[in-house]
PDB file of C-alpha atoms in Angstrom:
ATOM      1  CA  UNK A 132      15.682 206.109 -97.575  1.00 41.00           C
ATOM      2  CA  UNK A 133      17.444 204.829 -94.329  1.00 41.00           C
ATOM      3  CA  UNK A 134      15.533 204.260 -91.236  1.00 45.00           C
ATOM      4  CA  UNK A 135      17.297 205.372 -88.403  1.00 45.00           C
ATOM      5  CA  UNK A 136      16.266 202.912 -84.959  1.00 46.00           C
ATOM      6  CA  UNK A 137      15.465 204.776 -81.880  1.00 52.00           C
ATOM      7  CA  UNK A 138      17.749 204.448 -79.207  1.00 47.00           C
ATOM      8  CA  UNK A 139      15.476 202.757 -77.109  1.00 47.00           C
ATOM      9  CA  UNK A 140      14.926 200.129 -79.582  1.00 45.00           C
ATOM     10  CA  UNK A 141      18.171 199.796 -80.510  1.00 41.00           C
ATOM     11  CA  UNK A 142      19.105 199.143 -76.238  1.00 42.00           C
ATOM     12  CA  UNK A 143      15.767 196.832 -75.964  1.00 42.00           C
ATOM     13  CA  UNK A 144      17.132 194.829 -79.507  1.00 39.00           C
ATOM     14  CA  UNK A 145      21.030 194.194 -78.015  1.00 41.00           C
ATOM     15  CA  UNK A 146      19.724 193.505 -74.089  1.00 40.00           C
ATOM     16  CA  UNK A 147      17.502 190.820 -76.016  1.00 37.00           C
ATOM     17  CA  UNK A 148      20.109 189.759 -77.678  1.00 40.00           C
ATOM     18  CA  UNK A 149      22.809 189.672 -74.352  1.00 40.00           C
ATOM     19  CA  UNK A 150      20.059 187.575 -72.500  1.00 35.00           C
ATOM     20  CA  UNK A 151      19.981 185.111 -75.688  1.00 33.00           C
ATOM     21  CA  UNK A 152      23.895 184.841 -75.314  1.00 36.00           C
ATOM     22  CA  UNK A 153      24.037 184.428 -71.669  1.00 35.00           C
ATOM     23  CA  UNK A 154      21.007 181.835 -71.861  1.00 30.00           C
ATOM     24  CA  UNK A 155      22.832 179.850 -74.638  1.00 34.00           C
ATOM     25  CA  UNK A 156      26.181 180.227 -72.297  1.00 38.00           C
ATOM     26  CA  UNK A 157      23.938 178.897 -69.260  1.00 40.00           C
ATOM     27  CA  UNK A 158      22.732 176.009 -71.372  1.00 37.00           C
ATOM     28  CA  UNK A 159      26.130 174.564 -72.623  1.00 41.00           C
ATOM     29  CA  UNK A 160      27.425 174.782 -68.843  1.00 46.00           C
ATOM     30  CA  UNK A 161      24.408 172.888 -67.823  1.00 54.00           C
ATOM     31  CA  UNK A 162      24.953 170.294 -70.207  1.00 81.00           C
ATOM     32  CA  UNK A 163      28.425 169.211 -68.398  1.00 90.00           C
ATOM     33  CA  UNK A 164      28.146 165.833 -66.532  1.00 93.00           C
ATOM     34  CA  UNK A 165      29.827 166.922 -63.366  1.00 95.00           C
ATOM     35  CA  UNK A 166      31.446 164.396 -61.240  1.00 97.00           C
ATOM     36  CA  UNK A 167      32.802 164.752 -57.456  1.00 98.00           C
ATOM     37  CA  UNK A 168      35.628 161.622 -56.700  1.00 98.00           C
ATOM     38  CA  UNK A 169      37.879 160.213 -54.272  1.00 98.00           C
ATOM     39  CA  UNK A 170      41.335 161.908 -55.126  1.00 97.00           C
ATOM     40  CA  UNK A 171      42.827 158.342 -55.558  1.00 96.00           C
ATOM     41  CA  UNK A 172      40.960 158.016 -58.448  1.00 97.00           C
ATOM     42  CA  UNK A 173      42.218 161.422 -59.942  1.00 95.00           C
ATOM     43  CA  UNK A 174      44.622 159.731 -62.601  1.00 94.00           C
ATOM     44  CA  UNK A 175      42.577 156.342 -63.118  1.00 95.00           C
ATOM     45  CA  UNK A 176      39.139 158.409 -63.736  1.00 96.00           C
ATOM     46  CA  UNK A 177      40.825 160.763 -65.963  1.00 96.00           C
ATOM     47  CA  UNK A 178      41.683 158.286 -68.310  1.00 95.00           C
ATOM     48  CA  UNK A 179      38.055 156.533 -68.229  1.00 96.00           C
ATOM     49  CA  UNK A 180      36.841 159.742 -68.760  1.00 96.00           C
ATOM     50  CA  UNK A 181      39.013 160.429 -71.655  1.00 95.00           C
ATOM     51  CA  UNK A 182      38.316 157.038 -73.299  1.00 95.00           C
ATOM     52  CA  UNK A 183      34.559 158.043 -72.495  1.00 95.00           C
ATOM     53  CA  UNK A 184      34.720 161.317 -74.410  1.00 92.00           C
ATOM     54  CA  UNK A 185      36.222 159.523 -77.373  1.00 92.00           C
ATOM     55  CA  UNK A 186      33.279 156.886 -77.291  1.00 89.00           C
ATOM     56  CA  UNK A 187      30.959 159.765 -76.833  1.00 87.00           C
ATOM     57  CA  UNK A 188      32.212 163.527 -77.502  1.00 86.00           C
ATOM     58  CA  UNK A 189      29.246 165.126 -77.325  1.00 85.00           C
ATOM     59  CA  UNK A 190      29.391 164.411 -73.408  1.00 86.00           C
ATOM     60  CA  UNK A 191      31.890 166.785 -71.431  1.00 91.00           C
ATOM     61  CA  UNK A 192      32.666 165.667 -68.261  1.00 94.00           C
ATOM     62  CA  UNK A 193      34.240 167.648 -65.218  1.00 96.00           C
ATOM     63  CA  UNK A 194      35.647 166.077 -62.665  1.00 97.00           C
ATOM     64  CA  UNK A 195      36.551 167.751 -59.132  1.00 97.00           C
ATOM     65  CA  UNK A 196      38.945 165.133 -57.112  1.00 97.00           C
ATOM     66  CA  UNK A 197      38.802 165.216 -52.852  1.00 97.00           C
ATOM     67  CA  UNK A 198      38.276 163.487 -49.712  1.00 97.00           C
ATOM     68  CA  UNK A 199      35.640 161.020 -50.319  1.00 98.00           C
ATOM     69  CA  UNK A 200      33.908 162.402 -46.809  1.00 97.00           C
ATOM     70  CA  UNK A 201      33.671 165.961 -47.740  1.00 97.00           C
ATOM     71  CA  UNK A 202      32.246 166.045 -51.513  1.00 98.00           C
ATOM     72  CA  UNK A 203      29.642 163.487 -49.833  1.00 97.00           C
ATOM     73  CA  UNK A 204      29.030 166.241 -47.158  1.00 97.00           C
ATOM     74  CA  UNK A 205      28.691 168.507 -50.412  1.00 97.00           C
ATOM     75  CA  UNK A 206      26.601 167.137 -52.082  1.00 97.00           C
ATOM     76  CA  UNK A 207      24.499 167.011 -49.171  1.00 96.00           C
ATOM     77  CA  UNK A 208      24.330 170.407 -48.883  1.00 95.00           C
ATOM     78  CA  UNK A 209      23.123 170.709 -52.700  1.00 93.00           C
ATOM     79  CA  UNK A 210      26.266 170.708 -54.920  1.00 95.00           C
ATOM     80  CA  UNK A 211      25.333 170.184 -58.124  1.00 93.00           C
ATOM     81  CA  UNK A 212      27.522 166.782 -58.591  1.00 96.00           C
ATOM     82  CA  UNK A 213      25.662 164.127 -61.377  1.00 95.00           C
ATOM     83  CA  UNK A 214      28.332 161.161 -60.183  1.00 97.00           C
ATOM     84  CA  UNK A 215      29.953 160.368 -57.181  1.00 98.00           C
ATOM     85  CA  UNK A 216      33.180 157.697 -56.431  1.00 98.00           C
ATOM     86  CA  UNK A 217      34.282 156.935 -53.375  1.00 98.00           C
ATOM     87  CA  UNK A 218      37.456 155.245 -51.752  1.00 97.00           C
ATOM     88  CA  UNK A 219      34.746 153.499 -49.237  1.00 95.00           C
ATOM     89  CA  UNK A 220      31.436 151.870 -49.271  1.00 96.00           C
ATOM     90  CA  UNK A 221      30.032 153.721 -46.486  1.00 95.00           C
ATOM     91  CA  UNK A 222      30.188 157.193 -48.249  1.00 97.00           C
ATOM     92  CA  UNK A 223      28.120 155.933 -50.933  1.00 97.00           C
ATOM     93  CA  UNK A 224      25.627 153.626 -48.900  1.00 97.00           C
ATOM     94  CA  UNK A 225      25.315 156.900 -47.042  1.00 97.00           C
ATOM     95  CA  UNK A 226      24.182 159.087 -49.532  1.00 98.00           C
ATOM     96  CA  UNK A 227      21.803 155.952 -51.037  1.00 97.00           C
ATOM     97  CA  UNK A 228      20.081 155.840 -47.585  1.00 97.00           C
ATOM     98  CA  UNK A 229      19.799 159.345 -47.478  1.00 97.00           C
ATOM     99  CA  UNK A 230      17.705 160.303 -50.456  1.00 96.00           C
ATOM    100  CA  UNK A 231      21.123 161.406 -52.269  1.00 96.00           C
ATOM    101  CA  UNK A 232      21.465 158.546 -54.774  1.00 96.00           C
ATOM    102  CA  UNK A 233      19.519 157.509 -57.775  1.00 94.00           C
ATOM    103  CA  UNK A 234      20.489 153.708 -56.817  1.00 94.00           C
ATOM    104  CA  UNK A 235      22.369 151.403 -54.430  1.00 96.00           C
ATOM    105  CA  UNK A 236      26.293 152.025 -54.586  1.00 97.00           C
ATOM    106  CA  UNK A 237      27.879 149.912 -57.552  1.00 96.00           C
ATOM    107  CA  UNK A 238      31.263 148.155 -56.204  1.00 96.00           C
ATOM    108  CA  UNK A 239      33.739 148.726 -59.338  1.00 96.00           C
ATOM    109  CA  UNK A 240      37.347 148.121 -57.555  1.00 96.00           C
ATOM    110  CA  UNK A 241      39.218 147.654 -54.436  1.00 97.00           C
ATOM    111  CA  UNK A 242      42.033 150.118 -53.569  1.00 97.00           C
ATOM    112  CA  UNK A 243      45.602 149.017 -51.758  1.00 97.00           C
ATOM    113  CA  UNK A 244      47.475 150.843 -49.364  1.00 97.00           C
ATOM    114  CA  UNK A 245      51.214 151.657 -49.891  1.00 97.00           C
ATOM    115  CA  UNK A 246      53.521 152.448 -47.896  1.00 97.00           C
ATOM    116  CA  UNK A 247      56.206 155.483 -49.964  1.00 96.00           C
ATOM    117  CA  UNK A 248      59.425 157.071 -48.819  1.00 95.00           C
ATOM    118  CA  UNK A 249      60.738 160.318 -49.877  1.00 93.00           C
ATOM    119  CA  UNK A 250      63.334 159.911 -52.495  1.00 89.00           C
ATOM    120  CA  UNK A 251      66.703 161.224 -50.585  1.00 91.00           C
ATOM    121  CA  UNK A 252      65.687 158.436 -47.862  1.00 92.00           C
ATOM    122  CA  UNK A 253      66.312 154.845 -47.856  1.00 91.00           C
ATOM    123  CA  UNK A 254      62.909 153.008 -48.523  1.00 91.00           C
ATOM    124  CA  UNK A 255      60.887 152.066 -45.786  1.00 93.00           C
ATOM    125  CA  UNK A 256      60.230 148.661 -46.690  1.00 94.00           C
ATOM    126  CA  UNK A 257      57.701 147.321 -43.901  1.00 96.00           C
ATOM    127  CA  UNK A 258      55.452 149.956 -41.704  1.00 97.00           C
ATOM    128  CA  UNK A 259      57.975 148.665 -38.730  1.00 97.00           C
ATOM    129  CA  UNK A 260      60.941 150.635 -40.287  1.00 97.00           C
ATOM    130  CA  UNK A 261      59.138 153.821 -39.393  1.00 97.00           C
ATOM    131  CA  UNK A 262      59.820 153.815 -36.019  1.00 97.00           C
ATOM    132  CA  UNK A 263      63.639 154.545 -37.533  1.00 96.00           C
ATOM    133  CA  UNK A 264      64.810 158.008 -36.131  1.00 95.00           C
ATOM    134  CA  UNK A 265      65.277 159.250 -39.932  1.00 95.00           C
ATOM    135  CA  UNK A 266      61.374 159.361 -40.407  1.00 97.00           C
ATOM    136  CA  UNK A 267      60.568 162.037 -38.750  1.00 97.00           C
ATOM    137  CA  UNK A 268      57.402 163.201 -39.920  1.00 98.00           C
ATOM    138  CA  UNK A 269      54.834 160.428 -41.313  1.00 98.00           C
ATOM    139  CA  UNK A 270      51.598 161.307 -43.804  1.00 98.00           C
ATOM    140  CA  UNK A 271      48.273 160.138 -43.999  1.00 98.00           C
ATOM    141  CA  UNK A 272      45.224 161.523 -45.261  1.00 98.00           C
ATOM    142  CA  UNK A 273      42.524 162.711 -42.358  1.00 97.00           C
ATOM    143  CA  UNK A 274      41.109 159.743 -41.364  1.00 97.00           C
ATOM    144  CA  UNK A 275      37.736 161.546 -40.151  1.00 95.00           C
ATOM    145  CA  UNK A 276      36.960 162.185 -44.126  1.00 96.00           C
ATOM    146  CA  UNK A 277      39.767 160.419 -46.426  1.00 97.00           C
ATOM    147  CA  UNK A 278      38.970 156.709 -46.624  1.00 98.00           C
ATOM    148  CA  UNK A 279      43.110 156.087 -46.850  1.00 98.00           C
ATOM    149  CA  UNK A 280      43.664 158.031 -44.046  1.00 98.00           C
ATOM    150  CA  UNK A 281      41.350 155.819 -42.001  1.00 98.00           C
ATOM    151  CA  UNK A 282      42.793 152.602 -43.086  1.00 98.00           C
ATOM    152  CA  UNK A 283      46.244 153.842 -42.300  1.00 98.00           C
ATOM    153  CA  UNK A 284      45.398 154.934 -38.616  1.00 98.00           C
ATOM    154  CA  UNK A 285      43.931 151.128 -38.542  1.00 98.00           C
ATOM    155  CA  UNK A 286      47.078 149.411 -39.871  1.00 98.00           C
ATOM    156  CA  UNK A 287      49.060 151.572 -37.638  1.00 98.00           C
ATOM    157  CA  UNK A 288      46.580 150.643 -34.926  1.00 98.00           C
ATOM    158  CA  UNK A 289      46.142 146.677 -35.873  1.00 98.00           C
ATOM    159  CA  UNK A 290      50.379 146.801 -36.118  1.00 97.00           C
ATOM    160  CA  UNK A 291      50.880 148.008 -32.670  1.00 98.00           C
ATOM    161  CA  UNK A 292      52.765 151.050 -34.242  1.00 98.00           C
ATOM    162  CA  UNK A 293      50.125 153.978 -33.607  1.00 98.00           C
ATOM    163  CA  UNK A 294      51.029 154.993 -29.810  1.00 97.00           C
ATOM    164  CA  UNK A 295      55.005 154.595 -30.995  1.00 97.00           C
ATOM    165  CA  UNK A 296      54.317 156.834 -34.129  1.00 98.00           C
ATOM    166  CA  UNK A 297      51.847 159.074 -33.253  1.00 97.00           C
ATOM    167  CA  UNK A 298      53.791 162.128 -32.484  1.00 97.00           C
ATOM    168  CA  UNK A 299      55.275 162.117 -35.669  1.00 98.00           C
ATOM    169  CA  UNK A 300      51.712 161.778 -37.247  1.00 98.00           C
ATOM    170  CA  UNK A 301      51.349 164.764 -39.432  1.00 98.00           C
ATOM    171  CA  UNK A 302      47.835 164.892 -41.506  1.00 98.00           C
ATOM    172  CA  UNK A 303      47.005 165.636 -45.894  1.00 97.00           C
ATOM    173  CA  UNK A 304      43.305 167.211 -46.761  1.00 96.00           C
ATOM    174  CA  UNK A 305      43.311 164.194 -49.023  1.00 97.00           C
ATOM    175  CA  UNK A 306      45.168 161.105 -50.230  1.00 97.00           C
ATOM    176  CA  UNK A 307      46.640 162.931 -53.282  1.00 96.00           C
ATOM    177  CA  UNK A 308      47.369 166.070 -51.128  1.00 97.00           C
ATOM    178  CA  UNK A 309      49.485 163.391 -48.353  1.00 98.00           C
ATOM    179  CA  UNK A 310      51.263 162.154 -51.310  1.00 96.00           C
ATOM    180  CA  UNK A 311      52.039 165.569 -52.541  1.00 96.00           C
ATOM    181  CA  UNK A 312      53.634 165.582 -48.724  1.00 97.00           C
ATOM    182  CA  UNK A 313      56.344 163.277 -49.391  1.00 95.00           C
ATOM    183  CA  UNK A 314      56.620 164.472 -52.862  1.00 93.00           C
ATOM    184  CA  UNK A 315      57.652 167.355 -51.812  1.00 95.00           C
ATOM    185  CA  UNK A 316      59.816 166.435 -48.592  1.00 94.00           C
ATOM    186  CA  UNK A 317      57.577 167.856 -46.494  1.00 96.00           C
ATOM    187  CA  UNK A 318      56.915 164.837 -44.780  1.00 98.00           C
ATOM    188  CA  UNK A 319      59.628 161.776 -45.005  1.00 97.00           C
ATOM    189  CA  UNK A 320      57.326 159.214 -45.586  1.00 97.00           C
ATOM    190  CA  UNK A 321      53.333 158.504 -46.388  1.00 97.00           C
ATOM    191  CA  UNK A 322      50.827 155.922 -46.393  1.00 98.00           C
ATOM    192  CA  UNK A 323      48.691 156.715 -49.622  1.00 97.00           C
ATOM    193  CA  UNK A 324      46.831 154.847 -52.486  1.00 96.00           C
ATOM    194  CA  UNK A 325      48.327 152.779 -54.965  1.00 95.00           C
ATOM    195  CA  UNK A 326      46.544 154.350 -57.481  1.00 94.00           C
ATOM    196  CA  UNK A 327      48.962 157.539 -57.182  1.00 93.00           C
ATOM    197  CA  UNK A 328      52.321 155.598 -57.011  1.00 91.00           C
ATOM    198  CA  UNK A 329      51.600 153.167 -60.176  1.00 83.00           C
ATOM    199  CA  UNK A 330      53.393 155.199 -63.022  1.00 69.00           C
ATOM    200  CA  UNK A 331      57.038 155.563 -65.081  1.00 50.00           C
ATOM    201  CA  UNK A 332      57.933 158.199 -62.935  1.00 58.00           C
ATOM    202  CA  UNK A 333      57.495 157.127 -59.420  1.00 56.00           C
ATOM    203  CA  UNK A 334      60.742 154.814 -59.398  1.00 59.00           C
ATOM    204  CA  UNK A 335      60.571 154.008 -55.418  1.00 67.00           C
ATOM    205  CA  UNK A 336      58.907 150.841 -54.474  1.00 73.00           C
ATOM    206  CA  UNK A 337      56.063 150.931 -52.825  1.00 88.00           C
ATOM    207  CA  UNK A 338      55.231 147.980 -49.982  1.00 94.00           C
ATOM    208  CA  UNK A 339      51.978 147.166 -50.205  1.00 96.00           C
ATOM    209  CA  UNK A 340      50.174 146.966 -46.750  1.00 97.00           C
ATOM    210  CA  UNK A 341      48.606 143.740 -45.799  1.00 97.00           C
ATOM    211  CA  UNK A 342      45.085 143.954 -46.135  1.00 95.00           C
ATOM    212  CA  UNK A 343      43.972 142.027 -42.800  1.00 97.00           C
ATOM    213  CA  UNK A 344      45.124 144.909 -40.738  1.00 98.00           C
ATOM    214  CA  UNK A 345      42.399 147.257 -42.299  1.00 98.00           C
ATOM    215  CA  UNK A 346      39.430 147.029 -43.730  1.00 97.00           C
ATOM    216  CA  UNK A 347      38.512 146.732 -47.070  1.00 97.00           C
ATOM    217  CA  UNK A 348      38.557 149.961 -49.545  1.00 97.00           C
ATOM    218  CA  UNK A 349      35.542 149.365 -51.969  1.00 97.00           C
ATOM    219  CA  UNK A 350      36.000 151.912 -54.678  1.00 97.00           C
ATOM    220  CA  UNK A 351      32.616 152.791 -55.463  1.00 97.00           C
ATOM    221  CA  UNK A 352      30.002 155.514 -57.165  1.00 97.00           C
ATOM    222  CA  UNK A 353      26.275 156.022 -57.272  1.00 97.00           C
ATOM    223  CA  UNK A 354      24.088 158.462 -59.620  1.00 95.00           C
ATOM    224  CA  UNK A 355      23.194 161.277 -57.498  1.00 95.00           C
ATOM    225  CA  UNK A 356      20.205 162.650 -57.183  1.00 91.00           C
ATOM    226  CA  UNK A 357      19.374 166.018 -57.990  1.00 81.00           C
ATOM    227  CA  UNK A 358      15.831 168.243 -57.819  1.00 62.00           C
ATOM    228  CA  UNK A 359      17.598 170.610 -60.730  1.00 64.00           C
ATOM    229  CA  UNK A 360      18.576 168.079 -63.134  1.00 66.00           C
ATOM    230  CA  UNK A 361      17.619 167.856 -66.730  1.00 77.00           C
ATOM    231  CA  UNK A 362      16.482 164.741 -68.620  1.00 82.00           C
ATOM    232  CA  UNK A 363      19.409 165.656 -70.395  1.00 85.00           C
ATOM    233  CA  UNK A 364      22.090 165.506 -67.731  1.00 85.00           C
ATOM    234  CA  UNK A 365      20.518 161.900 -66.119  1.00 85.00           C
ATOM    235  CA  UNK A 366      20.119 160.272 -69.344  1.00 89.00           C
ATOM    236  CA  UNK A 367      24.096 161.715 -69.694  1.00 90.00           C
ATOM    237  CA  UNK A 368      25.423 160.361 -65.952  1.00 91.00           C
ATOM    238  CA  UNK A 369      23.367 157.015 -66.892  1.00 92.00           C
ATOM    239  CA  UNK A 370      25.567 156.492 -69.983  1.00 94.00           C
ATOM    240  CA  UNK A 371      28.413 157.210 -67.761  1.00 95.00           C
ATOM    241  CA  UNK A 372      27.545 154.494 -65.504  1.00 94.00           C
ATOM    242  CA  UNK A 373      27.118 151.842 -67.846  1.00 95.00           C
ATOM    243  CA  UNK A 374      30.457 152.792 -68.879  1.00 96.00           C
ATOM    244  CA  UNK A 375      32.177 152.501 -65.462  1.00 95.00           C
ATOM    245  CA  UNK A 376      30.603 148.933 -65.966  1.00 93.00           C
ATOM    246  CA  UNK A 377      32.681 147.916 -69.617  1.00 94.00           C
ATOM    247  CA  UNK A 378      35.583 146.239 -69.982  1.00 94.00           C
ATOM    248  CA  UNK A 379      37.448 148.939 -71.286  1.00 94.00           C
ATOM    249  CA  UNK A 380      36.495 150.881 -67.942  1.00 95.00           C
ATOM    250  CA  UNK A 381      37.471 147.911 -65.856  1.00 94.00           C
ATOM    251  CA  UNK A 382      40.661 147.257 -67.618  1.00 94.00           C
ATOM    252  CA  UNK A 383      42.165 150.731 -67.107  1.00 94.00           C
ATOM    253  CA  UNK A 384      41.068 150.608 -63.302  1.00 95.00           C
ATOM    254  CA  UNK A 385      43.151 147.840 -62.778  1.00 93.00           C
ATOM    255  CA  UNK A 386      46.187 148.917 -64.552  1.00 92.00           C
ATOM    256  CA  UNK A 387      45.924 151.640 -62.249  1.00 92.00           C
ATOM    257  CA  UNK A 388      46.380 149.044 -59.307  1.00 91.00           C
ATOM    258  CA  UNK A 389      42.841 148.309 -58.348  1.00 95.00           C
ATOM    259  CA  UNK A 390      41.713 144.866 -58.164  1.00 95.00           C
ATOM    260  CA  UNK A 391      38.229 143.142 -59.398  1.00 93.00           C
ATOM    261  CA  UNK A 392      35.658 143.741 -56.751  1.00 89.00           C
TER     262      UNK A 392
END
């Protein structure tokens, strides 16, 4: 003979069995190493990350790309980041000193500033050309939390250029979102990260800016430090890091137009 289920036991057995469901679904996001980086790194890390996956699948890894000042200032504030790059030392020596960082900030590149022109202009070919009437609007990141953007204002500064081209100044979020700028024709010409320009595609050249009139960029990350995070998750964002550290890491970085530490 059937037995019919009351319909109270029937509600208790599928609320039990939503709250497995929704536990399991709460699990596998928790499992994601989840990585905060400086946006010049946002083709460069992709790749590492990709030839990471295929040396271990079992390790997802989600990446959110910005200004190297504000996902520091984020993870300050408690989001839940496992790894951190930056375009600049200080971001990561910051967090390190802080409390933020499982260890010291590991040096694994040094960035380049460029110098692009948008396509329907004649190249600028030396930061003096901007002063040309054609170049009417100039992009750089923020310097206050892009790394890039800081350097520029510097080389600008250290070239005796800034007071001349202030005016026509105008600012991205980040260094990807400034070269989205003259991408787009918004602005006529940028100062952004090699990283971005070094691909088929991107036929322009691309002066590279001497490095004496700015200081250094030292692309580098830390393991962050985090009251919520699993075993799991560290041991996960430790194999990451040793990663960063192979040859196969360090190759790709620098066909991506960084240079050895």
């Amino acid at each position: 003979m059937l037995k019919l289920w009351p319909a109270q036991s029937l509600l208790n057995f599928f609320c039990s069995l939503l709250c497995l469901v929704s536990f399991s679904i709460h699990a596998e996001q928790q499992l994601v190493l989840r990585v905060a980086a400086a946006s010049d790194l946002r083709d460069a890390l992709n790749a590492i990350s990709h030839e990471f996956q295929q040396t271990e699948p079992g390790i997802p890894v989600q990446i959110v790309f910005g200004s190297s000042g504000k996902l520091s200032q984020q993870i300050q504030h408690g989001a839940p980041y496992d790894l951190y790059f930056s375009a600049d030392m200080h971001f990561a020596e910051q967090l390190w000193q802080k409390g933020f960082a499982q260890h010291a900030p590991v040096a694994i590149g040094i960035g380049h500033l460029v110098l692009v022109t948008r396509a329907t202009l004649k190249p600028a070919i030396q930061l003096e050309d901007l002063e040309a009437p054609h170049f009417r609007h100039i992009a750089i990141a923020e310097p206050q939390h892009a790394p890039y953007g800081d350097r520029a204002k510097q080389a600008l500064e250290n070239s005796g250029l800034w007071n001349k081209l202030e005016k026509k100044i105008v600012y991205g979020e980040n260094v990807a979102k400034t070269f989205q700028l003259v991408q787009s024709g918004a602005a006529d010409a940028a100062l952004v990260g090699m990283a971005l320009v070094t691909k088929p595609e991107h036929t322009q050249p691309y002066p590279i800016i001497n490095q004496n009139l700015h200081r250094p960029l030292e692309t580098t990350f830390v393991t962050v430090k985090r009251a919520q995070s699993s075993a799991e998750i560290t041991s996960r964002a430790h194999q990451f890091s040793d990663f960063m550290r192979s040859d196969k890491a360090q190759k790709l970085l620098l066909s991506y137009g960084f240079t050895a530490p």
